[in-house]
Coordinates of C-alpha atoms in Angstrom, one line a residue:
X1 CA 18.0 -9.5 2.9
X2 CA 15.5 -9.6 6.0
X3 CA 13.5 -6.2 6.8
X4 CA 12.9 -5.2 9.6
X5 CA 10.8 -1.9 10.3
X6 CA 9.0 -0.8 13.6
X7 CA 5.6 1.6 13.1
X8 CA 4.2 3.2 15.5
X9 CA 0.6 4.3 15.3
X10 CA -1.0 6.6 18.3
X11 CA -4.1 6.0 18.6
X12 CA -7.0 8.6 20.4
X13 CA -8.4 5.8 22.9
X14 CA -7.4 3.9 25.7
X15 CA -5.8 0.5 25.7
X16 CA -9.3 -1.1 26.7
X17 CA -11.6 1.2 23.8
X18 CA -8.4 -0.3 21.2
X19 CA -9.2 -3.5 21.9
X20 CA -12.8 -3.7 21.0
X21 CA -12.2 -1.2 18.6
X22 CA -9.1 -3.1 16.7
X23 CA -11.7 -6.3 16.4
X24 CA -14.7 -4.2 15.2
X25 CA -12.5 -2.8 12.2
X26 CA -11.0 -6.2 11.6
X27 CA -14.6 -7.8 11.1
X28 CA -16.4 -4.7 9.0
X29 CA -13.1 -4.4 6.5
X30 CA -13.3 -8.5 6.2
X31 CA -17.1 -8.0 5.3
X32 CA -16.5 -5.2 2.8
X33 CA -13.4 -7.1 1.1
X34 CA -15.2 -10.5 0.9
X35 CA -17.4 -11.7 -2.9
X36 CA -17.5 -15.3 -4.0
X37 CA -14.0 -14.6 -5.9
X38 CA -11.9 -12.5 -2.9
X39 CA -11.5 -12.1 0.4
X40 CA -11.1 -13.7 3.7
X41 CA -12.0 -16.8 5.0
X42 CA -12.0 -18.3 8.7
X43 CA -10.5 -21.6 8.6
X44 CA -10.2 -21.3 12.8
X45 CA -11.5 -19.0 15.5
X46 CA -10.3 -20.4 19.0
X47 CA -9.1 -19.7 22.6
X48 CA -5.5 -20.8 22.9
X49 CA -2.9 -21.2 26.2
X50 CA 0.9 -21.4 26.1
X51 CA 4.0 -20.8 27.9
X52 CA 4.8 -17.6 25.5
X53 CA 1.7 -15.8 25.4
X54 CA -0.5 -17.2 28.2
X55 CA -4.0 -16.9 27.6
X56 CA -6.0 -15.6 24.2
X57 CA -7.6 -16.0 21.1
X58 CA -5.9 -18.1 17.6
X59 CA -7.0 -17.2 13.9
X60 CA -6.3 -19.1 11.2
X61 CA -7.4 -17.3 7.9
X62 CA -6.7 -17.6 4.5
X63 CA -6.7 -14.3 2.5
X64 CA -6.7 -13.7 -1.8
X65 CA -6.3 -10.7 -3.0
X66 CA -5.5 -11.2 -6.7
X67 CA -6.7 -7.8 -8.0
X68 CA -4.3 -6.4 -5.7
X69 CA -1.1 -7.9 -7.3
X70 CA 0.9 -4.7 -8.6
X71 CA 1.7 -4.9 -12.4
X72 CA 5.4 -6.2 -12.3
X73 CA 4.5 -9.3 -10.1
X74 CA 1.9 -10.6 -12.1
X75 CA 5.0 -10.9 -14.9
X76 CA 6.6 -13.2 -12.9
X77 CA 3.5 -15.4 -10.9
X78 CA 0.3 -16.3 -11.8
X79 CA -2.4 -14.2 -10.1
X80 CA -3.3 -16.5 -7.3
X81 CA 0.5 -15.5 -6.0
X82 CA -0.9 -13.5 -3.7
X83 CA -3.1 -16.0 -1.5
X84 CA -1.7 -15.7 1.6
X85 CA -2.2 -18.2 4.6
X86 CA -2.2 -16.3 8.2
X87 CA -1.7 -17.5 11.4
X88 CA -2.7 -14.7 14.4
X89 CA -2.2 -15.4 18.1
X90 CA -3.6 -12.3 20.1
X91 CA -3.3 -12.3 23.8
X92 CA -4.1 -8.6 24.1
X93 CA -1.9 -6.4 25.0
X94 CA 0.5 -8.7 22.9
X95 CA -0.3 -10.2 19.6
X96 CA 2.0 -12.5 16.5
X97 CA 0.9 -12.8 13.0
X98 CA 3.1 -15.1 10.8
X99 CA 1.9 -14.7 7.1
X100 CA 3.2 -17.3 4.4
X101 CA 2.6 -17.2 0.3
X102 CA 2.4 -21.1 -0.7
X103 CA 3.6 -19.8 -4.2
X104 CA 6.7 -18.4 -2.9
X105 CA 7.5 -21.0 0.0
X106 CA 10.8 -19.0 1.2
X107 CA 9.0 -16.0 1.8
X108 CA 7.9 -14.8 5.2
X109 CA 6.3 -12.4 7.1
X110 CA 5.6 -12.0 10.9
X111 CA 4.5 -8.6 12.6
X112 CA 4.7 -8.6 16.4
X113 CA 2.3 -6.0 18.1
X114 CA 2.8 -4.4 21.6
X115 CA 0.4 -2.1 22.8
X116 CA 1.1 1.1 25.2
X117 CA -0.7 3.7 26.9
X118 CA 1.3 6.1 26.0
X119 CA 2.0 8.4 22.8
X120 CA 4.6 6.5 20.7
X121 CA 8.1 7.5 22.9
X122 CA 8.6 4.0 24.2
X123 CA 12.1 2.7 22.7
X124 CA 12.9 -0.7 22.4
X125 CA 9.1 -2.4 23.2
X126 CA 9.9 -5.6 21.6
X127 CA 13.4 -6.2 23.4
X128 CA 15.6 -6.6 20.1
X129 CA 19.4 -7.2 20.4
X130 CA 21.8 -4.6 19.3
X131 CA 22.3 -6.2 16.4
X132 CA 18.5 -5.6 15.5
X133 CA 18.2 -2.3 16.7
X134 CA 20.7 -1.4 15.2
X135 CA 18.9 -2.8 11.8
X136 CA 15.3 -1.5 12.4
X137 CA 13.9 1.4 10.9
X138 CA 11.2 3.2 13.0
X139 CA 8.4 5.1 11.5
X140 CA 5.4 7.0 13.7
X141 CA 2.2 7.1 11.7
X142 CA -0.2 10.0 12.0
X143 CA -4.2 8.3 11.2
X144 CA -4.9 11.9 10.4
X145 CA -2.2 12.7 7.4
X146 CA -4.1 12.4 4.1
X147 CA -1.0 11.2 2.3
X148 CA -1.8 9.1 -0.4
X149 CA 0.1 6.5 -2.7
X150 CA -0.6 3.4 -4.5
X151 CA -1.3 1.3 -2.1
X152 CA -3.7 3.4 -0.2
X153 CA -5.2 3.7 -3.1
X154 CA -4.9 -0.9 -4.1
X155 CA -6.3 -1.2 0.4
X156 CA -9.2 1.1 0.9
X157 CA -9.8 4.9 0.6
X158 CA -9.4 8.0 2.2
X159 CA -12.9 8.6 3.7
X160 CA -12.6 10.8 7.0
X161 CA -11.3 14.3 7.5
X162 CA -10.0 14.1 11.0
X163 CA -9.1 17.9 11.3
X164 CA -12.9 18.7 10.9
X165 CA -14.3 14.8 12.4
X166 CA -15.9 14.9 15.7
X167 CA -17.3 11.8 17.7
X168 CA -21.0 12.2 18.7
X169 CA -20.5 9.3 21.5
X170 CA -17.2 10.0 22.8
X171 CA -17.0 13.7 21.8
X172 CA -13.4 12.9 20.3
X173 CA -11.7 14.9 17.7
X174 CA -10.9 16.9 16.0
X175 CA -7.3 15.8 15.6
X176 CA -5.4 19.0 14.5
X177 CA -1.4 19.3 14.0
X178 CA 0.2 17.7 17.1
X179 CA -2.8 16.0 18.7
X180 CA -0.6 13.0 19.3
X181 CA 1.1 15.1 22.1
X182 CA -2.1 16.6 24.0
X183 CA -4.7 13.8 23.4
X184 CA -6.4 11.9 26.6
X185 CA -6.8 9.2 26.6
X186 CA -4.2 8.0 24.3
X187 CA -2.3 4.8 23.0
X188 CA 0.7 3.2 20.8
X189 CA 0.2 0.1 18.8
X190 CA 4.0 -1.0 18.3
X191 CA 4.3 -3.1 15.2
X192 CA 7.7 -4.8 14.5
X193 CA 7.3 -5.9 10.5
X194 CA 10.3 -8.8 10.0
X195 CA 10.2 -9.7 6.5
X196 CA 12.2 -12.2 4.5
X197 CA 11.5 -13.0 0.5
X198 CA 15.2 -14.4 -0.3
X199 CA 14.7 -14.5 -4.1
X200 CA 17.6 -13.6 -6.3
X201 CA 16.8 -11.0 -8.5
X202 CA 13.6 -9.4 -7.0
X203 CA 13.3 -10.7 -3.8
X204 CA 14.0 -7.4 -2.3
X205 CA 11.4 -5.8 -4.5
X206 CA 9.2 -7.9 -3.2
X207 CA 10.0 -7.1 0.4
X208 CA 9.3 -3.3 -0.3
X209 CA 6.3 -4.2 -1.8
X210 CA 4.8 -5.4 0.6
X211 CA 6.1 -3.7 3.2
X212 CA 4.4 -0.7 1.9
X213 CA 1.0 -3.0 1.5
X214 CA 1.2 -3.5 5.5
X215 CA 2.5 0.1 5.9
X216 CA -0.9 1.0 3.9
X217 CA -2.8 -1.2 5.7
X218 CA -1.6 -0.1 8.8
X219 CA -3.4 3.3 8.1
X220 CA -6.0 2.7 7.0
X221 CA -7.1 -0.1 9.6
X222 CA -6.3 2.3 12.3
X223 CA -8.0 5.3 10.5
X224 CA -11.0 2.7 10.4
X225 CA -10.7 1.9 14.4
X226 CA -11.5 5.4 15.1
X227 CA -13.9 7.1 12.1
X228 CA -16.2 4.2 13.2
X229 CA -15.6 5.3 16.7
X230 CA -19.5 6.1 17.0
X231 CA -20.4 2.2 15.9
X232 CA -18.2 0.5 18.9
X233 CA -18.3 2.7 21.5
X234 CA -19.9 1.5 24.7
X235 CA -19.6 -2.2 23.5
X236 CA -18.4 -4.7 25.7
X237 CA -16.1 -7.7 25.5
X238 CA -18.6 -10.4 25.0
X239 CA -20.7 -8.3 22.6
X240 CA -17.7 -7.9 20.5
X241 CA -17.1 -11.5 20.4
X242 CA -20.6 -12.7 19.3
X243 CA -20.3 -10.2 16.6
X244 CA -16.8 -11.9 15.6
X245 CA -18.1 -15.2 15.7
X246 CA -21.4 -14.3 13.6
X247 CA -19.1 -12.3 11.2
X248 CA -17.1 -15.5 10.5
X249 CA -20.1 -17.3 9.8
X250 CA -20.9 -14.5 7.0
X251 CA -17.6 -14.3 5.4
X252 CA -17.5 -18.0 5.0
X253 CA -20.9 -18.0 3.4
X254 CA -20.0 -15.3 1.3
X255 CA -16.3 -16.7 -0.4
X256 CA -18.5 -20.0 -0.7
X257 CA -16.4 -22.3 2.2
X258 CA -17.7 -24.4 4.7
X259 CA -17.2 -23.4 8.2
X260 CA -14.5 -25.4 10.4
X261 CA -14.9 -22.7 13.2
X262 CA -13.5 -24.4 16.7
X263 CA -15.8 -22.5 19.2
X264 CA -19.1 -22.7 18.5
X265 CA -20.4 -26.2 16.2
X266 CA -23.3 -25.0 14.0
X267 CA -23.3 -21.1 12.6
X268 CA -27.2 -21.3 12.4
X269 CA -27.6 -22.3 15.9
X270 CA -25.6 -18.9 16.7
X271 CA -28.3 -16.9 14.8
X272 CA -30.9 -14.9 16.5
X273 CA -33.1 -12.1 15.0
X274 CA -31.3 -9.7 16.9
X275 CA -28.2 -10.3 15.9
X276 CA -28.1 -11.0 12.5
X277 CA -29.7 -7.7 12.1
X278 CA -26.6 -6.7 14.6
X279 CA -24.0 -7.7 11.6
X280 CA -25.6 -6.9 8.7
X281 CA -25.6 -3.6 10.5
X282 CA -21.7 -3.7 10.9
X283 CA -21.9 -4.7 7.0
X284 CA -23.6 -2.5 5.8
X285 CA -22.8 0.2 7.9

């Protein structure tokens, strides 16, 4: 049976801050999950045009995460089950990620993302047909709940208290009980989760699974975004970018893969001083 389950995460920022602040997290959680046995690695980083998206930026990434099988799926796979292959088209505001598991080839997973200045009311962002709507569940997350479960606990860990947290830089926070409704600035990230694992006898399982992993995710990548408010702030576009690309170069070296990165054609050619001491910054951070 195919999920499908809208969240909603509000976020303290504006649309522009998200967007450098959404690739920031994405490159300092990739450095911290990556050793020579786990991790992420950057098969392609490159500009892309169509006629659905328009302009923007492809990722092609290939992520294991073994350690973070749950118990009852390692009965039934081998451990490497849960190398997944992702495919990420981001043309900011909009963005597609289509995620496949070569051990399970009829499994699927694609999370579309539309991104609103506005505090999570918007209904029907994606356009779906009645017969979807009528399907989708709808869930707003708070970033400053400290709910807890297994997966928070198999993704990351609950490090910021945002009822006491204030920004130095922006002078943001702290985010007390219905902040969502009287924060400025203030956006929505609108993910639409469609999942399929058609497997008799624990396919659905699997769905909930991981639709809890991505709900888990979810928080604490956005958490993330804005506890490490005081490391992006101010940057620009283009500084972003050169971190991202020097980042790649990093995680590659670290999981022990070559680089096939589209954009640039030598990692070490990238380097200067100034910026590897830049990203081990972010990494160490």
């Amino acid at each position: 049976m195919v999920q499908l389950k809208e969240f909603r995460i509000v976020m303290p920022m504006s649309l522009e801050e998200y967007q450098v602040a959404q690739m920031y997290m994405v490159m300092k959680m990739q450095q911290q999950s990556t050793n020579g046995d786990e991790g992420v690695e950057v098969l392609e980083n490159k500009r892309f045009q169509d006629d659905v998206f328009g302009k923007g930026q492809y990722t092609s990434k290939v992520y294991r995460l073994q350690s973070k099988a749950p118990a009852w799926l390692t009965t039934i796979a081998p451990k490497d089950a849960l190398v997944m292959q992702e495919e990420a088209w981001n043309a900011y505001p909009r963005c597609k990620t289509v995620i496949k598991c070569p051990y399970f080839t009829k499994f699927s997973l694609t999370i579309e993302t539309v991104h609103r200045a506005d505090n999570g009311t918007s209904e029907n962002v994606h356009g779906l047909n009645e017969e979807q709507l009528a399907a989708r569940q709808v869930e707003i997350i708070d970033i400053a709940s400290a709910e807890t479960d297994y997966w928070s606990y198999a993704i990351g860990s609950i490090s910021f208290d945002f009822p006491k947290f204030k920004s130095t830089k922006s002078g943001r926070g702290p985010l007390l009980d219905g902040w969502q409704d009287n924060c400025r600035p203030v956006m929505t990230a609108y993910k639409l989760v469609t999942i399929d694992a058609p497997y008799w006898g624990f396919g659905y399982r699997l769905e909930q699974a991981l639709l809890a992993g991505e709900r888990a995710l979810f928080i604490e990548s956005h958490r993330n975004c804005f506890g490490w408010i005081d490391e992006w702030f101010g940057l620009t576009m283009q500084q972003i970018r050169e971190l991202e690309q020097q980042g790649d170069c990093l995680l590659n070296e670290k999981i022990s893969k070559l680089v096939l990165l589209t954009d640039a054609a030598d990692c070490g050619q990238r380097f200067t001083h100034s910026s590897e001491r830049q990203v081990q910054r972010v990494v160490h951070t």
